[in-house]
């Protein structure tokens, strides 16, 4: 059915449905990154793992529903999403189009429904990967002897991987995804910490540590606003 194993997150607050999806994914030789029932837990897993696809229940417990969570994810991580919903109304589906939708399942569903929508989603993902690779290389040449791999989230100096803390790695990855773009403090707080109350000094400290480890990186400070990482010319 596939050429590679996908790491798939299940965001579903109905336990029986979640376990049924999990069993079907495992039977198709995919990895399940986790089962969560709310937006906070979903964001925590996404921050700490490389997720290839999400099964997202539109009606989640808590203040953030599946559609809003999907929009938040789309702005930062652009992860493909398959929706699960008890509603087949056109308004709900139309709203979902504003996110990275790769399919949807109407409850109740069976194993064949899951397999069918999964197959279509994977074909679309693989096609998208081919198209992107034709436009962008996975590797970004940041400075002399300094190359960053978006896929592997790895910074290599003269061919050797550089050791970074989790937050240093997350910040650098976000900069590389937005290379040559000015990033303000609030955007970093929302996307790295998911918390606007984080002090600017915390961000400055992490940037300073990255600069010390990689002096040749062109991370420029925009006074009282944020930073920009410039690609090697």
mmCIF file of C-alpha atoms in Angstrom:
data_model
loop_
_atom_site.group_PDB
_atom_site.id
_atom_site.type_symbol
_atom_site.label_atom_id
_atom_site.label_comp_id
_atom_site.label_asym_id
_atom_site.label_seq_id
_atom_site.Cartn_x
_atom_site.Cartn_y
_atom_site.Cartn_z
ATOM 1 C CA UNK A 1 0.000 0.000 0.000
ATOM 2 C CA UNK A 2 2.823 2.359 0.799
ATOM 3 C CA UNK A 3 6.527 2.866 0.428
ATOM 4 C CA UNK A 4 7.221 4.157 3.927
ATOM 5 C CA UNK A 5 5.915 4.087 7.464
ATOM 6 C CA UNK A 6 3.991 7.184 8.515
ATOM 7 C CA UNK A 7 4.009 8.600 12.034
ATOM 8 C CA UNK A 8 0.341 9.432 12.627
ATOM 9 C CA UNK A 9 -1.275 11.321 15.495
ATOM 10 C CA UNK A 10 -4.875 10.598 16.518
ATOM 11 C CA UNK A 11 -6.772 13.536 18.049
ATOM 12 C CA UNK A 12 -10.098 12.058 19.122
ATOM 13 C CA UNK A 13 -12.065 12.371 22.365
ATOM 14 C CA UNK A 14 -14.163 9.229 21.786
ATOM 15 C CA UNK A 15 -12.016 6.395 23.083
ATOM 16 C CA UNK A 16 -13.635 3.602 21.065
ATOM 17 C CA UNK A 17 -13.224 5.498 17.784
ATOM 18 C CA UNK A 18 -9.644 6.406 18.645
ATOM 19 C CA UNK A 19 -8.653 2.804 19.402
ATOM 20 C CA UNK A 20 -10.390 1.572 16.243
ATOM 21 C CA UNK A 21 -8.406 4.044 14.119
ATOM 22 C CA UNK A 22 -5.215 3.063 15.954
ATOM 23 C CA UNK A 23 -5.737 -0.655 15.307
ATOM 24 C CA UNK A 24 -6.411 -0.016 11.620
ATOM 25 C CA UNK A 25 -3.291 2.136 11.238
ATOM 26 C CA UNK A 26 -1.120 -0.450 12.975
ATOM 27 C CA UNK A 27 -2.544 -3.186 10.729
ATOM 28 C CA UNK A 28 -1.390 -1.068 7.770
ATOM 29 C CA UNK A 29 2.144 -0.977 9.268
ATOM 30 C CA UNK A 30 2.060 2.660 10.295
ATOM 31 C CA UNK A 31 3.253 4.110 13.597
ATOM 32 C CA UNK A 32 0.799 5.821 15.954
ATOM 33 C CA UNK A 33 2.499 8.788 17.623
ATOM 34 C CA UNK A 34 -0.211 8.965 20.258
ATOM 35 C CA UNK A 35 -3.891 9.283 21.050
ATOM 36 C CA UNK A 36 -5.000 12.570 22.619
ATOM 37 C CA UNK A 37 -8.391 14.098 23.346
ATOM 38 C CA UNK A 38 -7.668 17.832 23.437
ATOM 39 C CA UNK A 39 -5.710 20.610 21.726
ATOM 40 C CA UNK A 40 -3.127 21.110 24.469
ATOM 41 C CA UNK A 41 -1.961 17.493 24.449
ATOM 42 C CA UNK A 42 -1.963 17.460 20.631
ATOM 43 C CA UNK A 43 0.273 20.537 20.450
ATOM 44 C CA UNK A 44 2.658 19.007 22.987
ATOM 45 C CA UNK A 45 3.170 15.881 20.850
ATOM 46 C CA UNK A 46 3.513 17.912 17.645
ATOM 47 C CA UNK A 47 6.229 20.063 19.228
ATOM 48 C CA UNK A 48 8.269 17.044 20.247
ATOM 49 C CA UNK A 49 7.752 14.605 17.376
ATOM 50 C CA UNK A 50 7.832 14.682 13.606
ATOM 51 C CA UNK A 51 4.208 13.997 12.650
ATOM 52 C CA UNK A 52 3.364 12.994 9.072
ATOM 53 C CA UNK A 53 -0.442 12.931 9.291
ATOM 54 C CA UNK A 54 -3.217 13.648 11.800
ATOM 55 C CA UNK A 55 -6.633 12.078 12.255
ATOM 56 C CA UNK A 56 -8.566 14.996 13.785
ATOM 57 C CA UNK A 57 -11.979 14.887 15.455
ATOM 58 C CA UNK A 58 -13.761 18.167 14.724
ATOM 59 C CA UNK A 59 -15.617 18.133 18.053
ATOM 60 C CA UNK A 60 -12.937 17.987 20.749
ATOM 61 C CA UNK A 61 -13.262 18.435 24.468
ATOM 62 C CA UNK A 62 -12.060 21.781 25.803
ATOM 63 C CA UNK A 63 -12.235 25.355 24.513
ATOM 64 C CA UNK A 64 -10.437 24.658 21.201
ATOM 65 C CA UNK A 65 -12.272 22.470 18.702
ATOM 66 C CA UNK A 66 -10.685 20.400 15.957
ATOM 67 C CA UNK A 67 -11.111 23.030 13.255
ATOM 68 C CA UNK A 68 -9.405 25.749 15.302
ATOM 69 C CA UNK A 69 -6.614 23.367 16.316
ATOM 70 C CA UNK A 70 -6.127 22.406 12.663
ATOM 71 C CA UNK A 71 -5.828 26.074 11.709
ATOM 72 C CA UNK A 72 -3.209 26.618 14.426
ATOM 73 C CA UNK A 73 -1.250 23.589 13.211
ATOM 74 C CA UNK A 74 -1.532 24.653 9.572
ATOM 75 C CA UNK A 75 -0.003 28.080 10.285
ATOM 76 C CA UNK A 76 3.113 26.563 11.828
ATOM 77 C CA UNK A 77 3.622 22.938 10.862
ATOM 78 C CA UNK A 78 1.520 22.404 7.718
ATOM 79 C CA UNK A 79 0.725 18.790 8.689
ATOM 80 C CA UNK A 80 -1.860 16.974 6.520
ATOM 81 C CA UNK A 81 -5.149 16.286 8.315
ATOM 82 C CA UNK A 82 -7.941 13.735 7.928
ATOM 83 C CA UNK A 83 -11.058 14.876 9.786
ATOM 84 C CA UNK A 84 -13.433 12.620 11.663
ATOM 85 C CA UNK A 85 -16.866 14.055 12.305
ATOM 86 C CA UNK A 86 -20.434 13.090 13.072
ATOM 87 C CA UNK A 87 -21.593 15.838 10.756
ATOM 88 C CA UNK A 88 -21.632 15.696 6.974
ATOM 89 C CA UNK A 89 -23.063 19.166 6.478
ATOM 90 C CA UNK A 90 -21.578 21.367 3.781
ATOM 91 C CA UNK A 91 -20.886 24.280 6.157
ATOM 92 C CA UNK A 92 -18.562 22.212 8.355
ATOM 93 C CA UNK A 93 -16.733 20.753 5.366
ATOM 94 C CA UNK A 94 -16.443 24.187 3.770
ATOM 95 C CA UNK A 95 -14.834 25.611 6.921
ATOM 96 C CA UNK A 96 -12.395 22.698 6.987
ATOM 97 C CA UNK A 97 -11.165 23.701 3.532
ATOM 98 C CA UNK A 98 -9.294 26.590 5.153
ATOM 99 C CA UNK A 99 -6.972 24.026 6.773
ATOM 100 C CA UNK A 100 -4.603 21.391 5.408
ATOM 101 C CA UNK A 101 -7.395 18.871 4.755
ATOM 102 C CA UNK A 102 -6.491 15.606 3.031
ATOM 103 C CA UNK A 103 -9.802 13.802 3.622
ATOM 104 C CA UNK A 104 -12.599 13.232 6.099
ATOM 105 C CA UNK A 105 -14.511 10.376 7.699
ATOM 106 C CA UNK A 106 -18.178 10.573 8.623
ATOM 107 C CA UNK A 107 -19.043 8.682 11.816
ATOM 108 C CA UNK A 108 -19.796 5.852 12.158
ATOM 109 C CA UNK A 109 -17.028 4.459 9.958
ATOM 110 C CA UNK A 110 -15.496 1.025 9.463
ATOM 111 C CA UNK A 111 -12.012 -0.302 8.698
ATOM 112 C CA UNK A 112 -12.520 -0.053 4.934
ATOM 113 C CA UNK A 113 -13.487 3.624 5.257
ATOM 114 C CA UNK A 114 -10.289 4.364 7.197
ATOM 115 C CA UNK A 115 -8.105 2.459 4.735
ATOM 116 C CA UNK A 116 -9.698 4.190 1.750
ATOM 117 C CA UNK A 117 -9.273 7.738 3.061
ATOM 118 C CA UNK A 118 -5.754 6.905 4.275
ATOM 119 C CA UNK A 119 -4.714 5.589 0.860
ATOM 120 C CA UNK A 120 -5.960 8.729 -0.865
ATOM 121 C CA UNK A 121 -4.259 10.988 1.703
ATOM 122 C CA UNK A 122 -0.913 9.200 1.336
ATOM 123 C CA UNK A 123 -1.043 9.436 -2.447
ATOM 124 C CA UNK A 124 -1.694 13.178 -2.158
ATOM 125 C CA UNK A 125 1.113 13.590 0.388
ATOM 126 C CA UNK A 126 3.600 11.703 -1.783
ATOM 127 C CA UNK A 127 2.610 13.736 -4.829
ATOM 128 C CA UNK A 128 3.043 16.924 -2.815
ATOM 129 C CA UNK A 129 6.502 15.800 -1.669
ATOM 130 C CA UNK A 130 7.581 15.242 -5.262
ATOM 131 C CA UNK A 131 6.322 18.675 -6.280
ATOM 132 C CA UNK A 132 8.048 20.379 -3.357
ATOM 133 C CA UNK A 133 11.312 18.594 -4.025
ATOM 134 C CA UNK A 134 11.242 19.929 -7.548
ATOM 135 C CA UNK A 135 11.084 23.451 -6.133
ATOM 136 C CA UNK A 136 13.004 23.317 -2.881
ATOM 137 C CA UNK A 137 15.890 21.252 -1.658
ATOM 138 C CA UNK A 138 15.580 19.735 1.792
ATOM 139 C CA UNK A 139 18.999 21.131 2.703
ATOM 140 C CA UNK A 140 19.618 24.813 3.369
ATOM 141 C CA UNK A 141 23.128 26.204 2.997
ATOM 142 C CA UNK A 142 23.260 28.632 5.920
ATOM 143 C CA UNK A 143 26.952 29.509 6.016
ATOM 144 C CA UNK A 144 30.367 28.210 4.991
ATOM 145 C CA UNK A 145 30.347 24.493 5.846
ATOM 146 C CA UNK A 146 27.028 24.890 7.666
ATOM 147 C CA UNK A 147 24.030 22.980 6.263
ATOM 148 C CA UNK A 148 20.594 22.478 7.815
ATOM 149 C CA UNK A 149 18.294 19.565 6.894
ATOM 150 C CA UNK A 150 14.606 20.421 7.274
ATOM 151 C CA UNK A 151 13.571 16.785 7.036
ATOM 152 C CA UNK A 152 15.990 15.530 9.679
ATOM 153 C CA UNK A 153 15.902 18.737 11.765
ATOM 154 C CA UNK A 154 19.676 18.515 11.889
ATOM 155 C CA UNK A 155 22.400 21.159 11.609
ATOM 156 C CA UNK A 156 25.715 19.880 10.274
ATOM 157 C CA UNK A 157 29.043 21.707 10.483
ATOM 158 C CA UNK A 158 31.558 20.367 7.978
ATOM 159 C CA UNK A 159 29.532 17.151 7.791
ATOM 160 C CA UNK A 160 29.239 16.584 11.542
ATOM 161 C CA UNK A 161 25.905 16.962 13.358
ATOM 162 C CA UNK A 162 25.852 19.761 15.935
ATOM 163 C CA UNK A 163 24.395 19.053 19.365
ATOM 164 C CA UNK A 164 21.569 21.452 20.297
ATOM 165 C CA UNK A 165 19.134 21.564 23.202
ATOM 166 C CA UNK A 166 15.475 20.880 22.452
ATOM 167 C CA UNK A 167 14.521 24.567 22.496
ATOM 168 C CA UNK A 168 17.580 25.583 20.473
ATOM 169 C CA UNK A 169 16.647 22.960 17.893
ATOM 170 C CA UNK A 170 13.004 24.100 17.768
ATOM 171 C CA UNK A 171 13.953 27.761 17.366
ATOM 172 C CA UNK A 172 16.522 27.031 14.650
ATOM 173 C CA UNK A 173 14.067 24.778 12.790
ATOM 174 C CA UNK A 174 11.422 27.503 12.844
ATOM 175 C CA UNK A 175 13.939 30.050 11.535
ATOM 176 C CA UNK A 176 14.979 27.688 8.735
ATOM 177 C CA UNK A 177 11.358 27.054 7.752
ATOM 178 C CA UNK A 178 10.993 30.814 7.506
ATOM 179 C CA UNK A 179 14.412 31.595 6.051
ATOM 180 C CA UNK A 180 14.977 35.248 5.086
ATOM 181 C CA UNK A 181 11.745 36.249 6.860
ATOM 182 C CA UNK A 182 11.493 38.595 9.830
ATOM 183 C CA UNK A 183 10.008 36.754 12.820
ATOM 184 C CA UNK A 184 8.651 38.777 15.729
ATOM 185 C CA UNK A 185 8.798 37.785 19.394
ATOM 186 C CA UNK A 186 5.077 36.955 19.644
ATOM 187 C CA UNK A 187 5.293 34.547 16.703
ATOM 188 C CA UNK A 188 8.194 32.722 18.360
ATOM 189 C CA UNK A 189 6.320 32.536 21.658
ATOM 190 C CA UNK A 190 3.182 31.145 20.043
ATOM 191 C CA UNK A 191 4.953 28.585 17.887
ATOM 192 C CA UNK A 192 7.786 27.396 20.102
ATOM 193 C CA UNK A 193 6.349 27.824 23.597
ATOM 194 C CA UNK A 194 2.622 28.051 22.748
ATOM 195 C CA UNK A 195 2.627 30.766 25.389
ATOM 196 C CA UNK A 196 2.771 34.558 24.938
ATOM 197 C CA UNK A 197 3.779 35.077 28.574
ATOM 198 C CA UNK A 198 7.326 33.854 27.887
ATOM 199 C CA UNK A 199 9.791 36.691 28.454
ATOM 200 C CA UNK A 200 11.659 38.181 25.491
ATOM 201 C CA UNK A 201 14.852 37.683 27.487
ATOM 202 C CA UNK A 202 14.293 33.896 27.363
ATOM 203 C CA UNK A 203 14.230 34.044 23.569
ATOM 204 C CA UNK A 204 17.289 36.305 23.455
ATOM 205 C CA UNK A 205 19.178 33.834 25.665
ATOM 206 C CA UNK A 206 18.436 30.937 23.303
ATOM 207 C CA UNK A 207 19.440 32.979 20.252
ATOM 208 C CA UNK A 208 22.680 33.920 22.022
ATOM 209 C CA UNK A 209 23.442 30.260 22.726
ATOM 210 C CA UNK A 210 22.819 29.330 19.082
ATOM 211 C CA UNK A 211 25.083 32.170 17.937
ATOM 212 C CA UNK A 212 27.864 30.990 20.237
ATOM 213 C CA UNK A 213 27.614 27.447 18.903
ATOM 214 C CA UNK A 214 27.455 28.600 15.276
ATOM 215 C CA UNK A 215 29.148 32.021 14.992
ATOM 216 C CA UNK A 216 28.831 32.102 11.194
ATOM 217 C CA UNK A 217 25.020 31.975 11.204
ATOM 218 C CA UNK A 218 23.467 35.213 9.946
ATOM 219 C CA UNK A 219 20.865 35.692 12.679
ATOM 220 C CA UNK A 220 20.165 39.418 12.734
ATOM 221 C CA UNK A 221 18.341 41.252 15.478
ATOM 222 C CA UNK A 222 15.467 43.581 14.546
ATOM 223 C CA UNK A 223 15.461 46.068 17.416
ATOM 224 C CA UNK A 224 12.528 45.628 19.830
ATOM 225 C CA UNK A 225 10.755 43.386 17.309
ATOM 226 C CA UNK A 226 12.433 40.035 16.601
ATOM 227 C CA UNK A 227 14.969 38.310 14.354
ATOM 228 C CA UNK A 228 15.740 37.180 10.823
ATOM 229 C CA UNK A 229 17.907 34.254 9.713
ATOM 230 C CA UNK A 230 19.492 34.953 6.345
ATOM 231 C CA UNK A 231 20.535 32.260 3.908
ATOM 232 C CA UNK A 232 24.065 32.191 2.565
ATOM 233 C CA UNK A 233 24.266 34.106 -0.711
#
